[in-house]
Backbone as numpy.savetxt, mean C-alpha at the origin, in Angstrom:
# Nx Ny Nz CAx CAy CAz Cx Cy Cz
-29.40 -9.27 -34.24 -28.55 -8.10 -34.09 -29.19 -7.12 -33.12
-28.50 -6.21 -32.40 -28.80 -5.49 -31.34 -29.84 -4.02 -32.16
-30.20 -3.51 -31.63 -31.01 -2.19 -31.88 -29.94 -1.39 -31.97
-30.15 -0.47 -32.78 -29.05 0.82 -33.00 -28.83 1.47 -32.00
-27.85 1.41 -31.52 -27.35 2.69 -30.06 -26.98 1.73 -29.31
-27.51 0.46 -29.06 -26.87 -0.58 -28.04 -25.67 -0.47 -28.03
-25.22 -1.27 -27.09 -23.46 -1.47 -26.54 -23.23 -2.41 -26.17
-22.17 -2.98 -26.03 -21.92 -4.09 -25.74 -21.57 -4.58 -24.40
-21.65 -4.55 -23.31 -21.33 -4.44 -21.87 -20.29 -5.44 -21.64
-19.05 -5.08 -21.37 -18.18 -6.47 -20.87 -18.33 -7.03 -19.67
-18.21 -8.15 -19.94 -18.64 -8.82 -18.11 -17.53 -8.22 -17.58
-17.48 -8.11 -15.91 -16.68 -8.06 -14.47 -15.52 -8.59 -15.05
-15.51 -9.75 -15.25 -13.66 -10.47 -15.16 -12.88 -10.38 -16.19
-13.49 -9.89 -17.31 -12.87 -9.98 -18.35 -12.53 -8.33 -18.52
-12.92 -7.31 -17.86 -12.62 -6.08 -17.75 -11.71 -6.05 -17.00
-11.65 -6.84 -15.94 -10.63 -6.75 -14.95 -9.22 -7.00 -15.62
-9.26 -8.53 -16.31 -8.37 -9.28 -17.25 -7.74 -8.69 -17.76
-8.11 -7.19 -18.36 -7.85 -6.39 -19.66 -7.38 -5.11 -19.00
-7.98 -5.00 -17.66 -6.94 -4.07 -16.79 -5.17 -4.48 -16.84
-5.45 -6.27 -15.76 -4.29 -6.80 -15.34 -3.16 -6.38 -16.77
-3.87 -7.30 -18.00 -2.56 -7.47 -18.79 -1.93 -5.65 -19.14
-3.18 -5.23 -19.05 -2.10 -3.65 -19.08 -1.27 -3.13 -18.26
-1.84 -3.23 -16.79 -0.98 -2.95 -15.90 0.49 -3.42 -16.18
0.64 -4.93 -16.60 1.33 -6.03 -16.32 3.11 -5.29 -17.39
1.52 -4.98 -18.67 2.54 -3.74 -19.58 3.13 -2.92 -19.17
3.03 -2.31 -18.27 3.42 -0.91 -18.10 2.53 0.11 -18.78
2.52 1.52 -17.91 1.66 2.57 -18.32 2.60 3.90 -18.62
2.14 3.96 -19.80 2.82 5.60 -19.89 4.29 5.51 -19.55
4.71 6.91 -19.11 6.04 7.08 -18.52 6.64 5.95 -17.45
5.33 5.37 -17.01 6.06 4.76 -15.46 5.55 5.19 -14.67
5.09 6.14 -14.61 5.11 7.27 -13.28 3.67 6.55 -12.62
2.52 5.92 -12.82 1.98 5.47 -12.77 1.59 3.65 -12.88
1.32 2.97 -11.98 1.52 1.53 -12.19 0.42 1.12 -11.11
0.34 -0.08 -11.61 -1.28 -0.73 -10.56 -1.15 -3.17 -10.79
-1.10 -3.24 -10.50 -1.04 -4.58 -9.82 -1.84 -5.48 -8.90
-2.17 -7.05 -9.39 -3.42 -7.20 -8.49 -2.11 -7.82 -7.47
-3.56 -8.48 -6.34 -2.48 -8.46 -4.97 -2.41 -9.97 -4.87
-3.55 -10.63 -4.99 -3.04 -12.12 -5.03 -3.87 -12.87 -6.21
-3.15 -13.49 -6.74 -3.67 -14.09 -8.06 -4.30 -15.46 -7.88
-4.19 -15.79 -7.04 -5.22 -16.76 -6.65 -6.66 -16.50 -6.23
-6.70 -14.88 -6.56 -8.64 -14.48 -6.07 -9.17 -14.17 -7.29
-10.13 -15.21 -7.58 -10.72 -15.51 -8.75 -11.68 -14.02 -8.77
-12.00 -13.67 -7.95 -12.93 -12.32 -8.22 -11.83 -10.77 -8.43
-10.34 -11.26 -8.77 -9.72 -10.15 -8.75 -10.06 -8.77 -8.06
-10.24 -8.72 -6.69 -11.10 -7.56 -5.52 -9.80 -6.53 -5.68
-8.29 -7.27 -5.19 -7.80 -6.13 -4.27 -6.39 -6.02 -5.28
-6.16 -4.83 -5.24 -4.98 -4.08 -6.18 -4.25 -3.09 -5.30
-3.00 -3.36 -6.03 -2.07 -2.12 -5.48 -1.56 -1.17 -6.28
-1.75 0.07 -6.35 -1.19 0.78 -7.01 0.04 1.73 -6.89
0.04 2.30 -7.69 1.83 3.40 -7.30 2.14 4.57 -7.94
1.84 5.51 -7.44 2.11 6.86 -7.95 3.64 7.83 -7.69
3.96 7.98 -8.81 5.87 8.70 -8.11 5.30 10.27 -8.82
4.84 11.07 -7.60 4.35 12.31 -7.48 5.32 13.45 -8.72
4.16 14.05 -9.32 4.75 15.05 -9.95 5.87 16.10 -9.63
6.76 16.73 -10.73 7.68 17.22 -10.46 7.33 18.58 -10.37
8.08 19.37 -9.93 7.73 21.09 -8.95 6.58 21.25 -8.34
6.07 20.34 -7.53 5.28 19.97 -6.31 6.07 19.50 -5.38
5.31 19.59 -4.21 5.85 18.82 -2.80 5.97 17.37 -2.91
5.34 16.58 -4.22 5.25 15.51 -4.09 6.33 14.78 -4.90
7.36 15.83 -5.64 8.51 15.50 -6.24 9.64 14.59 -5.67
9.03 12.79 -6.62 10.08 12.26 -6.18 9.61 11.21 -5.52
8.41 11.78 -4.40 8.23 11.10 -3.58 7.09 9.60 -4.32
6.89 8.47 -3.54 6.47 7.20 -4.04 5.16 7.04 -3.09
3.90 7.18 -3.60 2.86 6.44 -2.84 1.98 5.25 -3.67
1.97 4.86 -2.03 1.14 3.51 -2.42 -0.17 3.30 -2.29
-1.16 3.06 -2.76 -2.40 2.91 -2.73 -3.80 1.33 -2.82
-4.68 1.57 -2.05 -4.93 -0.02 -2.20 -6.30 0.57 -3.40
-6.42 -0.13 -4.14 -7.78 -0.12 -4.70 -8.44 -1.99 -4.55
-10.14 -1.23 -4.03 -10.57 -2.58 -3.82 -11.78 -2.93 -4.95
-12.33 -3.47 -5.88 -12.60 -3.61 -6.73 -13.96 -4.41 -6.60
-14.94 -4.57 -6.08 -15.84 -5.26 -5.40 -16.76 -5.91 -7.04
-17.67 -6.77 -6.25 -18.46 -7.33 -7.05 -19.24 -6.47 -8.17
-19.41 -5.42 -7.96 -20.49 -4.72 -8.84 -19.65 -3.75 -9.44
-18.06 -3.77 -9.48 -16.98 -3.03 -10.25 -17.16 -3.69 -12.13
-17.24 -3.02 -12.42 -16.77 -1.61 -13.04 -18.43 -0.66 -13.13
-19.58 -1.20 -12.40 -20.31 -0.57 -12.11 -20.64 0.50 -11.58
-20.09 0.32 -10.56 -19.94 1.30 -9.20 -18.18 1.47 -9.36
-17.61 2.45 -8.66 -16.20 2.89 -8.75 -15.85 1.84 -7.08
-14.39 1.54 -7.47 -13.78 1.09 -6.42 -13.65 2.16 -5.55
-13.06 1.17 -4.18 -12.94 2.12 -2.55 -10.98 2.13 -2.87
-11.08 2.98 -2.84 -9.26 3.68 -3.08 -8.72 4.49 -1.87
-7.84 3.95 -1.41 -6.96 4.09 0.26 -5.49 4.52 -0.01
-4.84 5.41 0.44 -3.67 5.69 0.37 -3.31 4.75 1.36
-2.18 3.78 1.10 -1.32 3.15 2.38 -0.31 4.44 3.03
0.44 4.73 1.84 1.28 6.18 2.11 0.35 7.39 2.66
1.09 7.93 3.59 0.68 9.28 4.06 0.57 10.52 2.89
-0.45 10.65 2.75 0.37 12.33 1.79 -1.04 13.13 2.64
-1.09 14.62 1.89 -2.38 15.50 2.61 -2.64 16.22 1.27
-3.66 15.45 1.25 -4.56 16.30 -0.04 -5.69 16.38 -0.17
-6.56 17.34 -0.45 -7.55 17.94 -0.28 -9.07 16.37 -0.54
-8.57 15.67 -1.00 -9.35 14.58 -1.23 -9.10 13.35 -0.19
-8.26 13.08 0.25 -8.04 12.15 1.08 -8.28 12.28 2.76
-8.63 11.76 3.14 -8.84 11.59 4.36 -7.86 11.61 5.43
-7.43 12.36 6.26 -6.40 12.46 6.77 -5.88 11.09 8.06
-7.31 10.70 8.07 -7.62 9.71 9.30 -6.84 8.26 9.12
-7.91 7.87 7.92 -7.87 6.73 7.02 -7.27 6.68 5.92
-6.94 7.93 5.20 -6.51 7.46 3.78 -6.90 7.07 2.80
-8.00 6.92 3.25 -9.59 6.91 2.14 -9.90 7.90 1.14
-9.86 7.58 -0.37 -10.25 8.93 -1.17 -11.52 9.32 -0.87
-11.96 10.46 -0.73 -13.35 10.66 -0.44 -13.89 10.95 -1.63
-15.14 9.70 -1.99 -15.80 10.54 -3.25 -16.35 11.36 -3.31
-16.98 12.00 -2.56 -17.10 13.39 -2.04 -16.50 14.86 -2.81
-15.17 14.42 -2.66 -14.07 15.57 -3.11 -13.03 14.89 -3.77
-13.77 13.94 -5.10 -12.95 13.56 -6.10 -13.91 13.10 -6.79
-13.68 14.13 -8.06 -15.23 14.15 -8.67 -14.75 12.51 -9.24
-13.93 11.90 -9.85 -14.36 10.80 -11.09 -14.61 10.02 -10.14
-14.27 9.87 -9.16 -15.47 8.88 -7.58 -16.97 9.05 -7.84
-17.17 10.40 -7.56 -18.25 10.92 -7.58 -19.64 10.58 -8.48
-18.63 10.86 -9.64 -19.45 10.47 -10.58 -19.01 9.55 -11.72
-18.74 8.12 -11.45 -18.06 7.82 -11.56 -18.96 6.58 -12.90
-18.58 6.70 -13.98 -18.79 6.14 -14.79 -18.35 4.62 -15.37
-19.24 3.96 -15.97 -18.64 2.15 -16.03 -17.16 2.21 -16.96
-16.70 3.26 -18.04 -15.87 3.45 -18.93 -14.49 3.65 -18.22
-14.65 4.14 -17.14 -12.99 4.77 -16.31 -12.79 3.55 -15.57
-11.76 3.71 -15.64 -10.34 1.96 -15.10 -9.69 2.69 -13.57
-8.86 1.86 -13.23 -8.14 1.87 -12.21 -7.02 2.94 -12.73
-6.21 2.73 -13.97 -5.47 3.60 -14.71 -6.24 4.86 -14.53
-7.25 5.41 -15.00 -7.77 6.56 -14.98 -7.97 7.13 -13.66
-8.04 6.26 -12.75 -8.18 6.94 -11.02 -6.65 7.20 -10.72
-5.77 6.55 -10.89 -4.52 6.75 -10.43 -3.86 7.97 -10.99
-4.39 8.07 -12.88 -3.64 9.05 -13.31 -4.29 10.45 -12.89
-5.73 10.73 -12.75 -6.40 11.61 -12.24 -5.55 12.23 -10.76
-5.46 11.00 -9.75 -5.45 11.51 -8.55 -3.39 12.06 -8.67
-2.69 11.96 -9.82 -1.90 12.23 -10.11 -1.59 13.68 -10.37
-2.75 13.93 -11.06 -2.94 15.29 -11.70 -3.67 16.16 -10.42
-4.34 15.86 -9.63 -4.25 16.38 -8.21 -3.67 17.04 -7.60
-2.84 15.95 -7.45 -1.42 16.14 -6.71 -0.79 17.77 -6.82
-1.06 18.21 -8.63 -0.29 18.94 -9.31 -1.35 20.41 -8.99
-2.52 20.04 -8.82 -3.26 20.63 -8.99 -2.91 21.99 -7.82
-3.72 23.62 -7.93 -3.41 24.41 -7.03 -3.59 24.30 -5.71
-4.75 23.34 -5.30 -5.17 23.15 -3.95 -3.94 22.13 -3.29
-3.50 21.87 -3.67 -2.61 20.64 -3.41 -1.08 20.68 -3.62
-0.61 21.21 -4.66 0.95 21.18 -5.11 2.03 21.39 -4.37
1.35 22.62 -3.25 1.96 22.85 -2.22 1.72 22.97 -0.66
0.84 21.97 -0.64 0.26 21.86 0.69 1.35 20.66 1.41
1.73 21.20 3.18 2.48 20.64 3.57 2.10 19.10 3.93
3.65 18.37 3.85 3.61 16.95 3.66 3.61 16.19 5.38
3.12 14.80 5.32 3.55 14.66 6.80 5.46 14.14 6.47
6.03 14.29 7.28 7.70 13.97 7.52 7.70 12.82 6.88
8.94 12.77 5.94 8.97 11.62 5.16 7.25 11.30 4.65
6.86 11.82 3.87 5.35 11.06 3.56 5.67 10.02 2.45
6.59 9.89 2.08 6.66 8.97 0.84 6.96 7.59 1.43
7.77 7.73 2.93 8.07 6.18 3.49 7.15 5.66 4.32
6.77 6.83 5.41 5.51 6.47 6.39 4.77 5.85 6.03
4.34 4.49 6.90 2.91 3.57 6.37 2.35 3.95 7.62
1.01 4.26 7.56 -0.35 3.83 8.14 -0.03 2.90 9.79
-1.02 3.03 10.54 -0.60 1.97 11.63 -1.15 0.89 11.04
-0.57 -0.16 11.55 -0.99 -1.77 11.11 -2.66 -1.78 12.20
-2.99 -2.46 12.06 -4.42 -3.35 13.54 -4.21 -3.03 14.77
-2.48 -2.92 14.76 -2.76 -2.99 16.47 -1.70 -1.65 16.61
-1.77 -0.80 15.75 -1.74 0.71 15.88 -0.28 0.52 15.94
0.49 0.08 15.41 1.68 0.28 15.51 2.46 0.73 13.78
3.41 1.77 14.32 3.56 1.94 12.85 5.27 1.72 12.67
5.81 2.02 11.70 7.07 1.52 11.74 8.49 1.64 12.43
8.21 3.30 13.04 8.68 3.80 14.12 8.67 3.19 15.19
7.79 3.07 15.53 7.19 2.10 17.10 7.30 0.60 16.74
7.82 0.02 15.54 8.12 -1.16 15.66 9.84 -0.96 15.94
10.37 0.00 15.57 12.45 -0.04 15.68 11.98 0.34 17.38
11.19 1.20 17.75 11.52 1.25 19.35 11.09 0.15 19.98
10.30 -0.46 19.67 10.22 -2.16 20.35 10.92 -2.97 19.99
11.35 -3.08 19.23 12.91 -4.16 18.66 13.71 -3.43 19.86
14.24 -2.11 19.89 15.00 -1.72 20.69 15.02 -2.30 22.06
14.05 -2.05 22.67 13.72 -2.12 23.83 14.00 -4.22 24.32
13.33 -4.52 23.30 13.27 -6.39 23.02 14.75 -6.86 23.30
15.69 -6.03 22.25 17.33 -6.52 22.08 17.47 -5.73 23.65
17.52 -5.04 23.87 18.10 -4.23 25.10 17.93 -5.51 26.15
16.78 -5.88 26.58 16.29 -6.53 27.54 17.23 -7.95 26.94
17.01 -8.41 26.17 17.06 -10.02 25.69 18.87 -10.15 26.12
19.62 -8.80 25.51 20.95 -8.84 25.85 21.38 -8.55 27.09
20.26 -8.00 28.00 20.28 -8.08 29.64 20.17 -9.52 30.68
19.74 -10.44 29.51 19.31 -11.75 30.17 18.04 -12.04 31.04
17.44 -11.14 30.45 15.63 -11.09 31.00 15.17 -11.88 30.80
14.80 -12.96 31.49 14.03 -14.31 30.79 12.53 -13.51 31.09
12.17 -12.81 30.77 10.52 -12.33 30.96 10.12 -11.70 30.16
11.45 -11.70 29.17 11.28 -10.84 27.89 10.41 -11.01 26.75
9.87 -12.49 26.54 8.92 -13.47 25.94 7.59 -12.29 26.28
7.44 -13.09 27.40 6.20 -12.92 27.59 5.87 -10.87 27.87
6.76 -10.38 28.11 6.87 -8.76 28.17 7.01 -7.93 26.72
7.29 -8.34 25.86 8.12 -8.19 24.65 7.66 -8.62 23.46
7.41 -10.14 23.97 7.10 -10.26 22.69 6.62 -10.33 21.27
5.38 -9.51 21.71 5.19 -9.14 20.43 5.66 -7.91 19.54
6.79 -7.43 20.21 7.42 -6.35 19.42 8.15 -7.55 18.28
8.45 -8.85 18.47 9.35 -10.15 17.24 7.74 -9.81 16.45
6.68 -10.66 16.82 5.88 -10.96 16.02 5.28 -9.46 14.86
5.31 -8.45 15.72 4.62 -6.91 14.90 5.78 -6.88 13.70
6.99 -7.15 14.37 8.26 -6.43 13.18 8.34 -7.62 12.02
8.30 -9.02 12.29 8.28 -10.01 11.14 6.92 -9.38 10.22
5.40 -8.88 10.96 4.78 -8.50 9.59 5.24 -7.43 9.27
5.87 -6.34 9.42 6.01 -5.41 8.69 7.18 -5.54 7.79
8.04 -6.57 8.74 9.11 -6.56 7.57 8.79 -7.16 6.49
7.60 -8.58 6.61 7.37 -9.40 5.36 6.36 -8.55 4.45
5.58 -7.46 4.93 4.89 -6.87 3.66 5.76 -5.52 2.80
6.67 -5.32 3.83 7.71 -4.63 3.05 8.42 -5.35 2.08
8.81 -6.52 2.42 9.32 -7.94 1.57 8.84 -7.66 0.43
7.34 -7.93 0.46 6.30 -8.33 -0.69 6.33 -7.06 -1.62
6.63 -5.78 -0.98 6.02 -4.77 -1.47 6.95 -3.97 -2.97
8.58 -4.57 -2.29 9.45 -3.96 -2.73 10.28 -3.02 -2.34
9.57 -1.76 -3.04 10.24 -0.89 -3.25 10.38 0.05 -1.73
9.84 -0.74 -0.77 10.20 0.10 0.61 10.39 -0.89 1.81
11.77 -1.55 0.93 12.51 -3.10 1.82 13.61 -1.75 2.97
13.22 -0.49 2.68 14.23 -0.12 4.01 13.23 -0.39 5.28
11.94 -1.11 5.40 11.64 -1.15 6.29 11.78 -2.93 7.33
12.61 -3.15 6.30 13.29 -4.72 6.85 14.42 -4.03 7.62
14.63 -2.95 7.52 16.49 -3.40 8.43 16.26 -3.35 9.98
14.65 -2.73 10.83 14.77 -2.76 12.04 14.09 -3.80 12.25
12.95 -4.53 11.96 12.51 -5.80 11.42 13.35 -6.99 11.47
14.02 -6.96 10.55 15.40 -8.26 10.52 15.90 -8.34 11.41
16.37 -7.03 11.84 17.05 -7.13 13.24 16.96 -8.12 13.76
15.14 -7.67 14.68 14.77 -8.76 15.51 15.05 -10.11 15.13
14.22 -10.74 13.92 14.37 -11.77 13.30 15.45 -12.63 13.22
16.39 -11.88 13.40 17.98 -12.47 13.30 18.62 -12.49 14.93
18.16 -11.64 16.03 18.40 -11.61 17.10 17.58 -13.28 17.61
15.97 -12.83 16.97 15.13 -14.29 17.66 15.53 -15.62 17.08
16.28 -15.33 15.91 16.39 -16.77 15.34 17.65 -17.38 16.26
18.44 -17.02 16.53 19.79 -17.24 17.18 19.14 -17.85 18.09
17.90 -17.07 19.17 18.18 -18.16 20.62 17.19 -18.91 20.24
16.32 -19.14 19.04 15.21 -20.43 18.75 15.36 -21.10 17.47
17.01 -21.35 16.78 17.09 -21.35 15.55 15.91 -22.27 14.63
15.65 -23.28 15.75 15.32 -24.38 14.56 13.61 -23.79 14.46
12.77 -22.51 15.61 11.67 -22.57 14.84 11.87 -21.15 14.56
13.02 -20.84 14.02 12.93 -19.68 13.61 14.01 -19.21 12.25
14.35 -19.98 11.84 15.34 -19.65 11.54 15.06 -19.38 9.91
13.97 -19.59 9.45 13.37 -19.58 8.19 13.16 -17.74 8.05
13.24 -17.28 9.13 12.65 -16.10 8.85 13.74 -14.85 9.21
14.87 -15.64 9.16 16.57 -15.02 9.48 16.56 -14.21 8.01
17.76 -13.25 7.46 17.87 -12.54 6.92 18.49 -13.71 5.82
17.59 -13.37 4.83 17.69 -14.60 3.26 17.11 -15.61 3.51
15.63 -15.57 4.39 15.24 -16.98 4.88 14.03 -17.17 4.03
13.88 -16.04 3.44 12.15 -15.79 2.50 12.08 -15.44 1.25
């Protein structure tokens, strides 16, 4: 038997395990929710979470998304937590989207006992908080994603579809090679919008393309036409 005061330490995966099936439950009101990202990673690393911002704040209503990454020495050390969604709050990084542990104390000091639930509902209560409740939002911050790798964000993917259909319906055969990766940028954004859900309005300039490119290449494209996934 252990010495008096001991504890029992749960391993890594089985804390994680005991995250998932709660998440899987549902939390609280709703207002709060967290999800791993692919279930085929035996080290359960990367999660998505979802916050629908408190009410009589700026953040009323609005839906952000967040990555939490969960590394090997988690629940040791606190995960690296990224807003995908834009918001501006005194903790986040305006750059990256990175919570700074810095200026979020349960980062900071961040103990083996607090979950992914407890960071989400914290940075919830934030939100609400005086430094924050009413600090201005970027335009639409609840839909805006982040630029992808190659700095393009969802805006600048409908003006390159634009520009793609404009030309393609001009009969530009140079449009391939001028263009084309405005098809390839908009199929990923439309397919992680796909995946994501709850912000499939970012398939309709996306599809577009998809449905414009499948027409003149059906047979290697046509999987990725509107109902092809």
């Amino acid at each position: 038997m252990g010495s008096e005061g001991s504890r029992v330490v749960v391993p890594r995966n089985f804390r994680l395990l005991e995250e998932l099936e709660r998440g899987e439950k549902g939390i609280g009101d709703g207002t709060v929710s967290y999800g791993m990202d692919d279930a085929d990673d035996i080290y359960m690393r990367s999660w998505t979470g979802t916050i629908i911002g408190p009410p009589n704040t700026v953040h009323d209503g609005r839906i952000y998304q967040l990555k939490l990454f969960c590394d090997i020495d988690y629940p040791d050390k606190a995960p690296k937590v990224k807003f995908q969604t834009r918001i501006n709050m005194t903790c986040v990084n305006q750059e990256t989207g990175h919570v700074e542990p810095s200026q979020f104390q349960m980062l900071a000091d961040w103990k083996r006992e607090y979950s992914m639930e407890d960071i989400l509902t914290q940075l919830k209560k934030e939100m609400a908080s005086p430094q924050n409740r009413r600090l201005s939002q970027p335009p639409e911050g609840n839909e805006e994603q982040r630029a992808d790798e190659k700095g393009l964000t969802p805006e600048r993917h409908q003006r390159a579809h634009a520009v793609w259909l404009q030309a393609w319906e001009q009969g530009n055969e140079d449009v391939d090679l001028h263009l084309g990766d405005a098809y390839y940028s908009a199929h990923d954004v439309w397919l992680q919008a796909w995946e994501q859900g709850p912000q499939r309005n970012y398939c309709l300039a996306a599809e577009a393309v998809l449905y414009a490119r499948s027409a003149v290449e059906p047979s290697k494209y046509k999987t990725y036409a509107w109902g092809g996934v």
